[in-house]
PDB file of C-alpha atoms and ligand atoms in Angstrom:
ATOM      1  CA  UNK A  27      94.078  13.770  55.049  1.00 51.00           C
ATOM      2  CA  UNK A  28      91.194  15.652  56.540  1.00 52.00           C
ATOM      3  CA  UNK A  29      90.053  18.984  56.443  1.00 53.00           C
ATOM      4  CA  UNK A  30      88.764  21.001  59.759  1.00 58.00           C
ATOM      5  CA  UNK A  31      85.539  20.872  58.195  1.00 57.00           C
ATOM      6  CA  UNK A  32      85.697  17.103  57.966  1.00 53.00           C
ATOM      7  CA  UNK A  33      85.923  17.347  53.869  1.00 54.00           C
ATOM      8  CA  UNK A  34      88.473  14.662  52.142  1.00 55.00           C
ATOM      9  CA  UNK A  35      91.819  16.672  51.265  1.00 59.00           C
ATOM     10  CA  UNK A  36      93.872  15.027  48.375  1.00 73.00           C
ATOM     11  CA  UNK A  37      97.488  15.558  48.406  1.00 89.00           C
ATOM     12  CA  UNK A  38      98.975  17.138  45.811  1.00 96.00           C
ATOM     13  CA  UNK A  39     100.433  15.268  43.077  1.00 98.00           C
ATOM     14  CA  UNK A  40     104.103  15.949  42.573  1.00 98.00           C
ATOM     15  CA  UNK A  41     104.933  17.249  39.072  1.00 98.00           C
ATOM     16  CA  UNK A  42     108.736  16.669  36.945  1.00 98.00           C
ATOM     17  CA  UNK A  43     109.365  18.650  34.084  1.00 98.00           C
ATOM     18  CA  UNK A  44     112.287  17.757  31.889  1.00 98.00           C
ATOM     19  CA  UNK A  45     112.610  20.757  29.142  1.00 98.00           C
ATOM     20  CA  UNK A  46     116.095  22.105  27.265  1.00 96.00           C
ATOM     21  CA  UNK A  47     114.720  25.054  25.515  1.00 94.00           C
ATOM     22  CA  UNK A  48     113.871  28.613  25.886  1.00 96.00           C
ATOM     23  CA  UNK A  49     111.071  27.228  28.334  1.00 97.00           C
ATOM     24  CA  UNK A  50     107.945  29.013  27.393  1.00 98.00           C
ATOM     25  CA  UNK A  51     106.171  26.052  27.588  1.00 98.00           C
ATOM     26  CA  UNK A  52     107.542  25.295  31.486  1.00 98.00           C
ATOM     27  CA  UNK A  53     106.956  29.036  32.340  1.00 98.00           C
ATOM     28  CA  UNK A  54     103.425  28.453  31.479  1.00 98.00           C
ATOM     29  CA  UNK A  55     102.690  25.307  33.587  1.00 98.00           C
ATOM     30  CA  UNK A  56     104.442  26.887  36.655  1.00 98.00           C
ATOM     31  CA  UNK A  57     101.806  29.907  36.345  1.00 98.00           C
ATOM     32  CA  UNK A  58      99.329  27.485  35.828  1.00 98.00           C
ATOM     33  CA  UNK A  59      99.983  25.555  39.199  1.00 98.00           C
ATOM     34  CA  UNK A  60     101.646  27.919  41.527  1.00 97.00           C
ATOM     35  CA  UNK A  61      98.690  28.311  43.688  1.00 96.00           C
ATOM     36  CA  UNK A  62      97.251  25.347  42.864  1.00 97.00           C
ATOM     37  CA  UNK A  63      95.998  22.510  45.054  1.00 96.00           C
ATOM     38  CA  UNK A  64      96.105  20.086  42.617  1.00 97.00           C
ATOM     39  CA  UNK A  65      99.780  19.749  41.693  1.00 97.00           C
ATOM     40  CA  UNK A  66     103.436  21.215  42.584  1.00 97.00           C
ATOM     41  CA  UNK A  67     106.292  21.356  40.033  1.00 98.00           C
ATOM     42  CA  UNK A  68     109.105  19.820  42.119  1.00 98.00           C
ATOM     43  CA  UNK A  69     111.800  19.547  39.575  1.00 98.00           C
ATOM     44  CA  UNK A  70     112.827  20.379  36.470  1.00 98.00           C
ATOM     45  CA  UNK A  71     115.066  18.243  34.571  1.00 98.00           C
ATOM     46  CA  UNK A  72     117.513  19.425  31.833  1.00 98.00           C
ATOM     47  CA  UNK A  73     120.239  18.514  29.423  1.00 97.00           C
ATOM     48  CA  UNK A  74     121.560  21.954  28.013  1.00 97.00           C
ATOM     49  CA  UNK A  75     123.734  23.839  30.049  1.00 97.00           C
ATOM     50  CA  UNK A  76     122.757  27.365  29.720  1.00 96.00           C
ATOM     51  CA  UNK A  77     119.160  26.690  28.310  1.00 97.00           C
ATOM     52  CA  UNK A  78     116.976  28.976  29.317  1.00 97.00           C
ATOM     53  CA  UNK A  79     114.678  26.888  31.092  1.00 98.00           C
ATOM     54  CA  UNK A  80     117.488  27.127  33.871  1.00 98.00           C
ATOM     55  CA  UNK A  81     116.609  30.964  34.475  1.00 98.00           C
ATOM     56  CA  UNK A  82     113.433  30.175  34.606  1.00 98.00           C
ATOM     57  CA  UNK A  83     113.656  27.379  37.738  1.00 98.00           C
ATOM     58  CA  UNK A  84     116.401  29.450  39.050  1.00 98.00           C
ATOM     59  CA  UNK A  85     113.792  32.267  39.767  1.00 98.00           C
ATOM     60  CA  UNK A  86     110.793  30.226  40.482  1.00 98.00           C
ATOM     61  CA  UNK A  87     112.874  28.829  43.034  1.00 98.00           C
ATOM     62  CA  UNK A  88     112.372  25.295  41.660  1.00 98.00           C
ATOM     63  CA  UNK A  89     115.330  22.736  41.757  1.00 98.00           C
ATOM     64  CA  UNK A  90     117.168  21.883  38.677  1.00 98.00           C
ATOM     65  CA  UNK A  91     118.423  18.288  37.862  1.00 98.00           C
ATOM     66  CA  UNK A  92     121.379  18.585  34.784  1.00 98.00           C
ATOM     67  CA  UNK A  93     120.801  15.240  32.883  1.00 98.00           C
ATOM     68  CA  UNK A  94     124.093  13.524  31.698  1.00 98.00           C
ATOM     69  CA  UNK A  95     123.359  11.627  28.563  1.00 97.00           C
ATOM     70  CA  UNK A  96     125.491   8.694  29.981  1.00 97.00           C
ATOM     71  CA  UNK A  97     123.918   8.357  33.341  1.00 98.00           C
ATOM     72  CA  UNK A  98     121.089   8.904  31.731  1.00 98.00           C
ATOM     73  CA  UNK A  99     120.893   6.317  29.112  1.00 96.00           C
ATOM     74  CA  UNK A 100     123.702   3.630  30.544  1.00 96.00           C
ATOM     75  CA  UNK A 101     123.128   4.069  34.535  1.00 96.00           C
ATOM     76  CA  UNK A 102     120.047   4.606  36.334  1.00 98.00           C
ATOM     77  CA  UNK A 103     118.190   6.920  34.061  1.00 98.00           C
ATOM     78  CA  UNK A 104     118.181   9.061  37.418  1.00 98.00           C
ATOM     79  CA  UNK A 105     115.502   7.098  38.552  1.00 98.00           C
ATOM     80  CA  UNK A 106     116.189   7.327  42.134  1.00 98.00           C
ATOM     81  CA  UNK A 107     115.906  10.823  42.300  1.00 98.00           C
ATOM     82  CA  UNK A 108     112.416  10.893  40.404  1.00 98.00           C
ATOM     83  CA  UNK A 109     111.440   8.321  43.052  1.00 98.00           C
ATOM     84  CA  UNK A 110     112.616  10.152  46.328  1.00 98.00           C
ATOM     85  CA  UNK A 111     110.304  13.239  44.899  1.00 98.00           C
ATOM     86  CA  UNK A 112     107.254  10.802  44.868  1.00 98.00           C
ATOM     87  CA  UNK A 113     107.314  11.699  40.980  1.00 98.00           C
ATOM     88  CA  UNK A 114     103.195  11.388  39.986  1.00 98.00           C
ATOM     89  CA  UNK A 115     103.374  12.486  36.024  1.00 98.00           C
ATOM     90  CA  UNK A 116     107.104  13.485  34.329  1.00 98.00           C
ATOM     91  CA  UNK A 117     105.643  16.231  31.810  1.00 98.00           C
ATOM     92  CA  UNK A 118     107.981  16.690  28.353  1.00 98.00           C
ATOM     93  CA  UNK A 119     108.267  20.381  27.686  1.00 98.00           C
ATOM     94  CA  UNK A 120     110.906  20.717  24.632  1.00 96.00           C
ATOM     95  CA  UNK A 121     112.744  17.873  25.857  1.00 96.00           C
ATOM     96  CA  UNK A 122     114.308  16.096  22.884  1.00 90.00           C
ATOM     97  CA  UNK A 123     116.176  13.050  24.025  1.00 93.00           C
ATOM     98  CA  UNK A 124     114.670   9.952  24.196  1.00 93.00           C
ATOM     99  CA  UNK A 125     113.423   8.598  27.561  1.00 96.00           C
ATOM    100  CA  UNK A 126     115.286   5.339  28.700  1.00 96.00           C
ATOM    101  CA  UNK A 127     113.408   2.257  29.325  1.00 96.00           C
ATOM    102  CA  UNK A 128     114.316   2.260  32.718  1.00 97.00           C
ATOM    103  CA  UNK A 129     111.769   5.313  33.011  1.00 98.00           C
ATOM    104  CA  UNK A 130     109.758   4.197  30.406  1.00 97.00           C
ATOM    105  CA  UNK A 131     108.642   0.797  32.588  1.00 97.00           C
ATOM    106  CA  UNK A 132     108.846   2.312  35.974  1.00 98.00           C
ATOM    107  CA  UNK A 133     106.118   5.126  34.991  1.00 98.00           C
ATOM    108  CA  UNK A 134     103.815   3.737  32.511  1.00 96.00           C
ATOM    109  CA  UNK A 135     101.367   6.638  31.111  1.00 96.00           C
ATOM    110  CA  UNK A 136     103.135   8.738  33.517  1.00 98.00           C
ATOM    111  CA  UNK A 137     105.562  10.070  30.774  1.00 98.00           C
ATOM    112  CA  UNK A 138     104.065  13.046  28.497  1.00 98.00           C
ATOM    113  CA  UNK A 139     105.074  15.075  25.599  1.00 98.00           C
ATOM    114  CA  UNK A 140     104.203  17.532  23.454  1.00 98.00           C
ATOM    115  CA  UNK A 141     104.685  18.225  19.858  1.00 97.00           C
ATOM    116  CA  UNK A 142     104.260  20.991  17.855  1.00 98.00           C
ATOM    117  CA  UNK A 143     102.583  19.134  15.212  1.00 98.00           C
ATOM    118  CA  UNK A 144      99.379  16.753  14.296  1.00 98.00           C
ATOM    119  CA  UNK A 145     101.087  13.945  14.823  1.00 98.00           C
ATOM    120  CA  UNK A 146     101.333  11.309  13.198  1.00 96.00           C
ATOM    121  CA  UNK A 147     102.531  13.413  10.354  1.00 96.00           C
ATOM    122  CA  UNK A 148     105.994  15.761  11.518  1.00 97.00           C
ATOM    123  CA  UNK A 149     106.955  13.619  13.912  1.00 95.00           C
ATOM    124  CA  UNK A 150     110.089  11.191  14.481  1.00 91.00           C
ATOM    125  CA  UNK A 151     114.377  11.681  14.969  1.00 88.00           C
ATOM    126  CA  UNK A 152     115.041  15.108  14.187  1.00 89.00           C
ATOM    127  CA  UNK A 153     111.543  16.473  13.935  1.00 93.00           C
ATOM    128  CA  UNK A 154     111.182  19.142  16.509  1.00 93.00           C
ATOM    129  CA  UNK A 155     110.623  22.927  16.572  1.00 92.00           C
ATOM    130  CA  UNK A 156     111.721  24.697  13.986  1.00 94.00           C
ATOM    131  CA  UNK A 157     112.386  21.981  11.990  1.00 96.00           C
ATOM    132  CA  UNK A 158     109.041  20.565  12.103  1.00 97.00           C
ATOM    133  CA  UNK A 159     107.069  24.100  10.939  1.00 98.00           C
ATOM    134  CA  UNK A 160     109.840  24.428   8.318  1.00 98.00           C
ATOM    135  CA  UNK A 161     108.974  21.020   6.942  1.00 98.00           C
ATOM    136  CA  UNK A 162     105.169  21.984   7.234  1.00 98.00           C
ATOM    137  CA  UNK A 163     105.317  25.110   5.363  1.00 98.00           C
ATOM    138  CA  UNK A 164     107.774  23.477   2.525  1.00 97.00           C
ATOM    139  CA  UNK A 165     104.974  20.881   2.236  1.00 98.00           C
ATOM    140  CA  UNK A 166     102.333  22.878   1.517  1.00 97.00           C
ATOM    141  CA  UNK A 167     100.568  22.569   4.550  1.00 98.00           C
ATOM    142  CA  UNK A 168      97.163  24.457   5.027  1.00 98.00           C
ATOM    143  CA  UNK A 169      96.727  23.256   8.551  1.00 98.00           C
ATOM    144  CA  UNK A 170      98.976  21.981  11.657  1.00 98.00           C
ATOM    145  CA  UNK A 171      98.524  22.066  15.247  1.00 98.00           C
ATOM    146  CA  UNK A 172      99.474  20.066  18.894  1.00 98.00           C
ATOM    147  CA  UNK A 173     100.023  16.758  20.015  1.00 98.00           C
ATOM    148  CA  UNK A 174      99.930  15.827  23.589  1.00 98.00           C
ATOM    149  CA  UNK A 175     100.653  11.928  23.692  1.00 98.00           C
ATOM    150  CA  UNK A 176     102.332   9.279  26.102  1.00 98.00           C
ATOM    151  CA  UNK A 177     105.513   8.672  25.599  1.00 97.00           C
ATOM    152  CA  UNK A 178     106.660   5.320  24.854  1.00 92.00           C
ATOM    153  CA  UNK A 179     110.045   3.731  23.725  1.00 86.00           C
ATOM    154  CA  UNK A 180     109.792   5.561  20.134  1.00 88.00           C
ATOM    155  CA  UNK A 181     110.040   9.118  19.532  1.00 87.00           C
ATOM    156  CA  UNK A 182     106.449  10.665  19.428  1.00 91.00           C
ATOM    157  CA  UNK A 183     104.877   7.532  18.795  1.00 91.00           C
ATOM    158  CA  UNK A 184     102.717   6.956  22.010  1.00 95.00           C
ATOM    159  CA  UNK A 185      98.932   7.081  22.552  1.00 97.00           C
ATOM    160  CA  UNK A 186      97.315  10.200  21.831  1.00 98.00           C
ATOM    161  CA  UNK A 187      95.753  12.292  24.492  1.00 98.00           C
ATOM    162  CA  UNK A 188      94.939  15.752  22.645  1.00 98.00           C
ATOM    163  CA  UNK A 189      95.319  17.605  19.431  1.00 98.00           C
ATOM    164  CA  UNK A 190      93.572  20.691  18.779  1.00 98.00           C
ATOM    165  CA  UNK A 191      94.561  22.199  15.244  1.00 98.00           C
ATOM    166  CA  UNK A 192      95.503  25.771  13.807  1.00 98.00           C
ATOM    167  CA  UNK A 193      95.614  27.565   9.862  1.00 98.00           C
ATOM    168  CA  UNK A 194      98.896  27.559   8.187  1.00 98.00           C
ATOM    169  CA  UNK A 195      98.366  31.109   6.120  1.00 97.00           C
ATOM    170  CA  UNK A 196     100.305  31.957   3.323  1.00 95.00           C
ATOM    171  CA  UNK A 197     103.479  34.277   3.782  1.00 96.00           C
ATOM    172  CA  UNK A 198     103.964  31.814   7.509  1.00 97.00           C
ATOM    173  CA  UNK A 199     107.178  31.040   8.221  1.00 97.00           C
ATOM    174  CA  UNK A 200     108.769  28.946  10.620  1.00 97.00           C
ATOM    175  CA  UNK A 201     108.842  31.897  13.161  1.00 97.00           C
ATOM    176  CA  UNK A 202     105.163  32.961  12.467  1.00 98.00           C
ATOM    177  CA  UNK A 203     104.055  29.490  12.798  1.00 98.00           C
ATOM    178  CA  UNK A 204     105.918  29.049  15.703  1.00 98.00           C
ATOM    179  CA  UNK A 205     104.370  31.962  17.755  1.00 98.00           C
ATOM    180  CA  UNK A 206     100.834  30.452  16.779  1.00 98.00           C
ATOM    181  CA  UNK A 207     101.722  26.596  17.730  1.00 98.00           C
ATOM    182  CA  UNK A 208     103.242  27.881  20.888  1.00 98.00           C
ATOM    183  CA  UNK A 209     100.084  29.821  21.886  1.00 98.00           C
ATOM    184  CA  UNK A 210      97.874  26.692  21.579  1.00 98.00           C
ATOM    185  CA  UNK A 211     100.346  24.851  23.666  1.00 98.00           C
ATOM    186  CA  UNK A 212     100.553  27.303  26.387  1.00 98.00           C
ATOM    187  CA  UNK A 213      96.332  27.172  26.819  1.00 98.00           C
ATOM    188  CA  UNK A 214      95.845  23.705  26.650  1.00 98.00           C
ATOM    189  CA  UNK A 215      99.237  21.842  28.138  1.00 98.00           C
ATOM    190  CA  UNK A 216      98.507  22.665  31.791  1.00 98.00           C
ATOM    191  CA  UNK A 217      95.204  22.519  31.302  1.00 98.00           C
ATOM    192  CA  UNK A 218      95.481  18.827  29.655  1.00 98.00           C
ATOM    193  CA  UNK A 219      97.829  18.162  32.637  1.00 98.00           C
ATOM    194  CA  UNK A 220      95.683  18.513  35.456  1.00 98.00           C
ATOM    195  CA  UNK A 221      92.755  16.845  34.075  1.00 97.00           C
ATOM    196  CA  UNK A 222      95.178  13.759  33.831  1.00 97.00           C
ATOM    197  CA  UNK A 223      96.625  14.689  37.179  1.00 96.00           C
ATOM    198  CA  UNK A 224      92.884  14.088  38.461  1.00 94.00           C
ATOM    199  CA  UNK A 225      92.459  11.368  37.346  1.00 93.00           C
ATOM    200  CA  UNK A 226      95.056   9.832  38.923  1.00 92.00           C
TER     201      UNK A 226
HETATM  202  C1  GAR B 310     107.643  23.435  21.851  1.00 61.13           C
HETATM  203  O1  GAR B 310     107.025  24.017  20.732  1.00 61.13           O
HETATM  204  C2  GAR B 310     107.456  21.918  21.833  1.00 61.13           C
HETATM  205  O2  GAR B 310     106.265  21.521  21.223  1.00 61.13           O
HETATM  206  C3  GAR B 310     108.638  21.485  21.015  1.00 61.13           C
HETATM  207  O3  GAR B 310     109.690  22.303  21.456  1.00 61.13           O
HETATM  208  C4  GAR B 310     109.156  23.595  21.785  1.00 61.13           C
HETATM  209  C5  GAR B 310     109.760  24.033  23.103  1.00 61.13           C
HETATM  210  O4  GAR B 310     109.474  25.389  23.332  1.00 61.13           O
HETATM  211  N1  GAR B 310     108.902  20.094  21.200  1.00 61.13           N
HETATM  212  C6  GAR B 310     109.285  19.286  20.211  1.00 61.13           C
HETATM  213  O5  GAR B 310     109.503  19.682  19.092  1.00 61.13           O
HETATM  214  C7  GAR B 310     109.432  17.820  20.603  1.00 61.13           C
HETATM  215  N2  GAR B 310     109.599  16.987  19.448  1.00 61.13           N
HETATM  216  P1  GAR B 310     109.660  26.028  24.776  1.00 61.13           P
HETATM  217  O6  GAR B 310     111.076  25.679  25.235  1.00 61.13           O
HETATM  218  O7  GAR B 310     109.486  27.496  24.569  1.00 61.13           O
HETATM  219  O8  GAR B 310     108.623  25.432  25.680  1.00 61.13           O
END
């Protein structure tokens, strides 16, 4: 597309988020791109009825997709409604089901997640929030941080895109930790997300 002034314009690359949490982490990247040219969030997919992410896309005015875990995993992984958006990147945001194959082959390094942890250490079935700072602390753990990674078949086992790292001080716990893990995510995700976006 052109510009009046005869400069290139690229279209905007059309964003899915799938997140079942509180959605802090969602929140954040729909500040980060509401006015931008770079990307739009046009979806956001979730499995948790009542999860607050919902409130969140309810007043953003962004549409909601409720993932059933049969559809999701025996049908169509709800492909055909990822493709009618023109999906460019599907962005993981305290989403904590595995993604089918079906979505896994149609969007290769198009799938991202991130964990609140230096992965590979803290990751896996069962690892995720809570869980994974309580672990850290009961370890002993003088450091943890962020992953952002592709996702691939197995959980948080993709290529690595970023990790940036924070203390673990003593007296943490899991809520402390929490608060600082989630601050590094909410500067860096978007961020990491449109440098990815423009390189697309
Ligand atoms: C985030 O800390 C994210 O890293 C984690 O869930 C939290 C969601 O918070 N994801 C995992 O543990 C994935 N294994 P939010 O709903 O406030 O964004």
């Amino acid at each position: 597309m052109e510009t009046p002034n005869g400069k290139q314009e690229t279209a905007k690359k059309n964003l899915v988020v799938f997140a079942s949490g509180a959605g802090s982490n969602a929140q954040q990247i729909i500040n980060y791109f509401r006015n931008s040219s770079v990307a739009k969030i046009v979806l956001i997919a979730c499995n948790k009825p009542g999860a607050g992410v919902i409130s969140i896309a309810e007043k953003e005015n962004i549409p909601v997709l409720m993932i059933e875990k049969e559809h999701f995993f025996k049908g169509d992984g709800y492909l055909p409604e990822f493709q009618k958006l023109n999906t460019n990147l599907i962005v993981l945001a305290g989403f904590l089901w595995k993604i089918p194959q079906i979505l896994i082959d149609h969007y290769p390094r198009r799938i991202i997640n991130i964990h609140p942890a230096l992965l590979p250490k803290y990751g896996g079935k069962g690892m995720y929030g809570q869980y994974v700072h309580e672990a850290i602390i009961n370890a002993g753990e003088v450091e943890s941080g962020i992953t952002i990674h592709y996702v691939d078949e197995h959980y948080d086992n993709g290529d690595i895109i970023f990790q940036t790292a924070c203390p673990v001080v003593e007296g943490d716990s899991p809520e402390t930790l929490a608060r600082r893990i989630h601050k590094l995510e909410h500067l860096h995700y978007p961020i990491v997300i449109e440098e990815l976006l423009q390189k697309m």
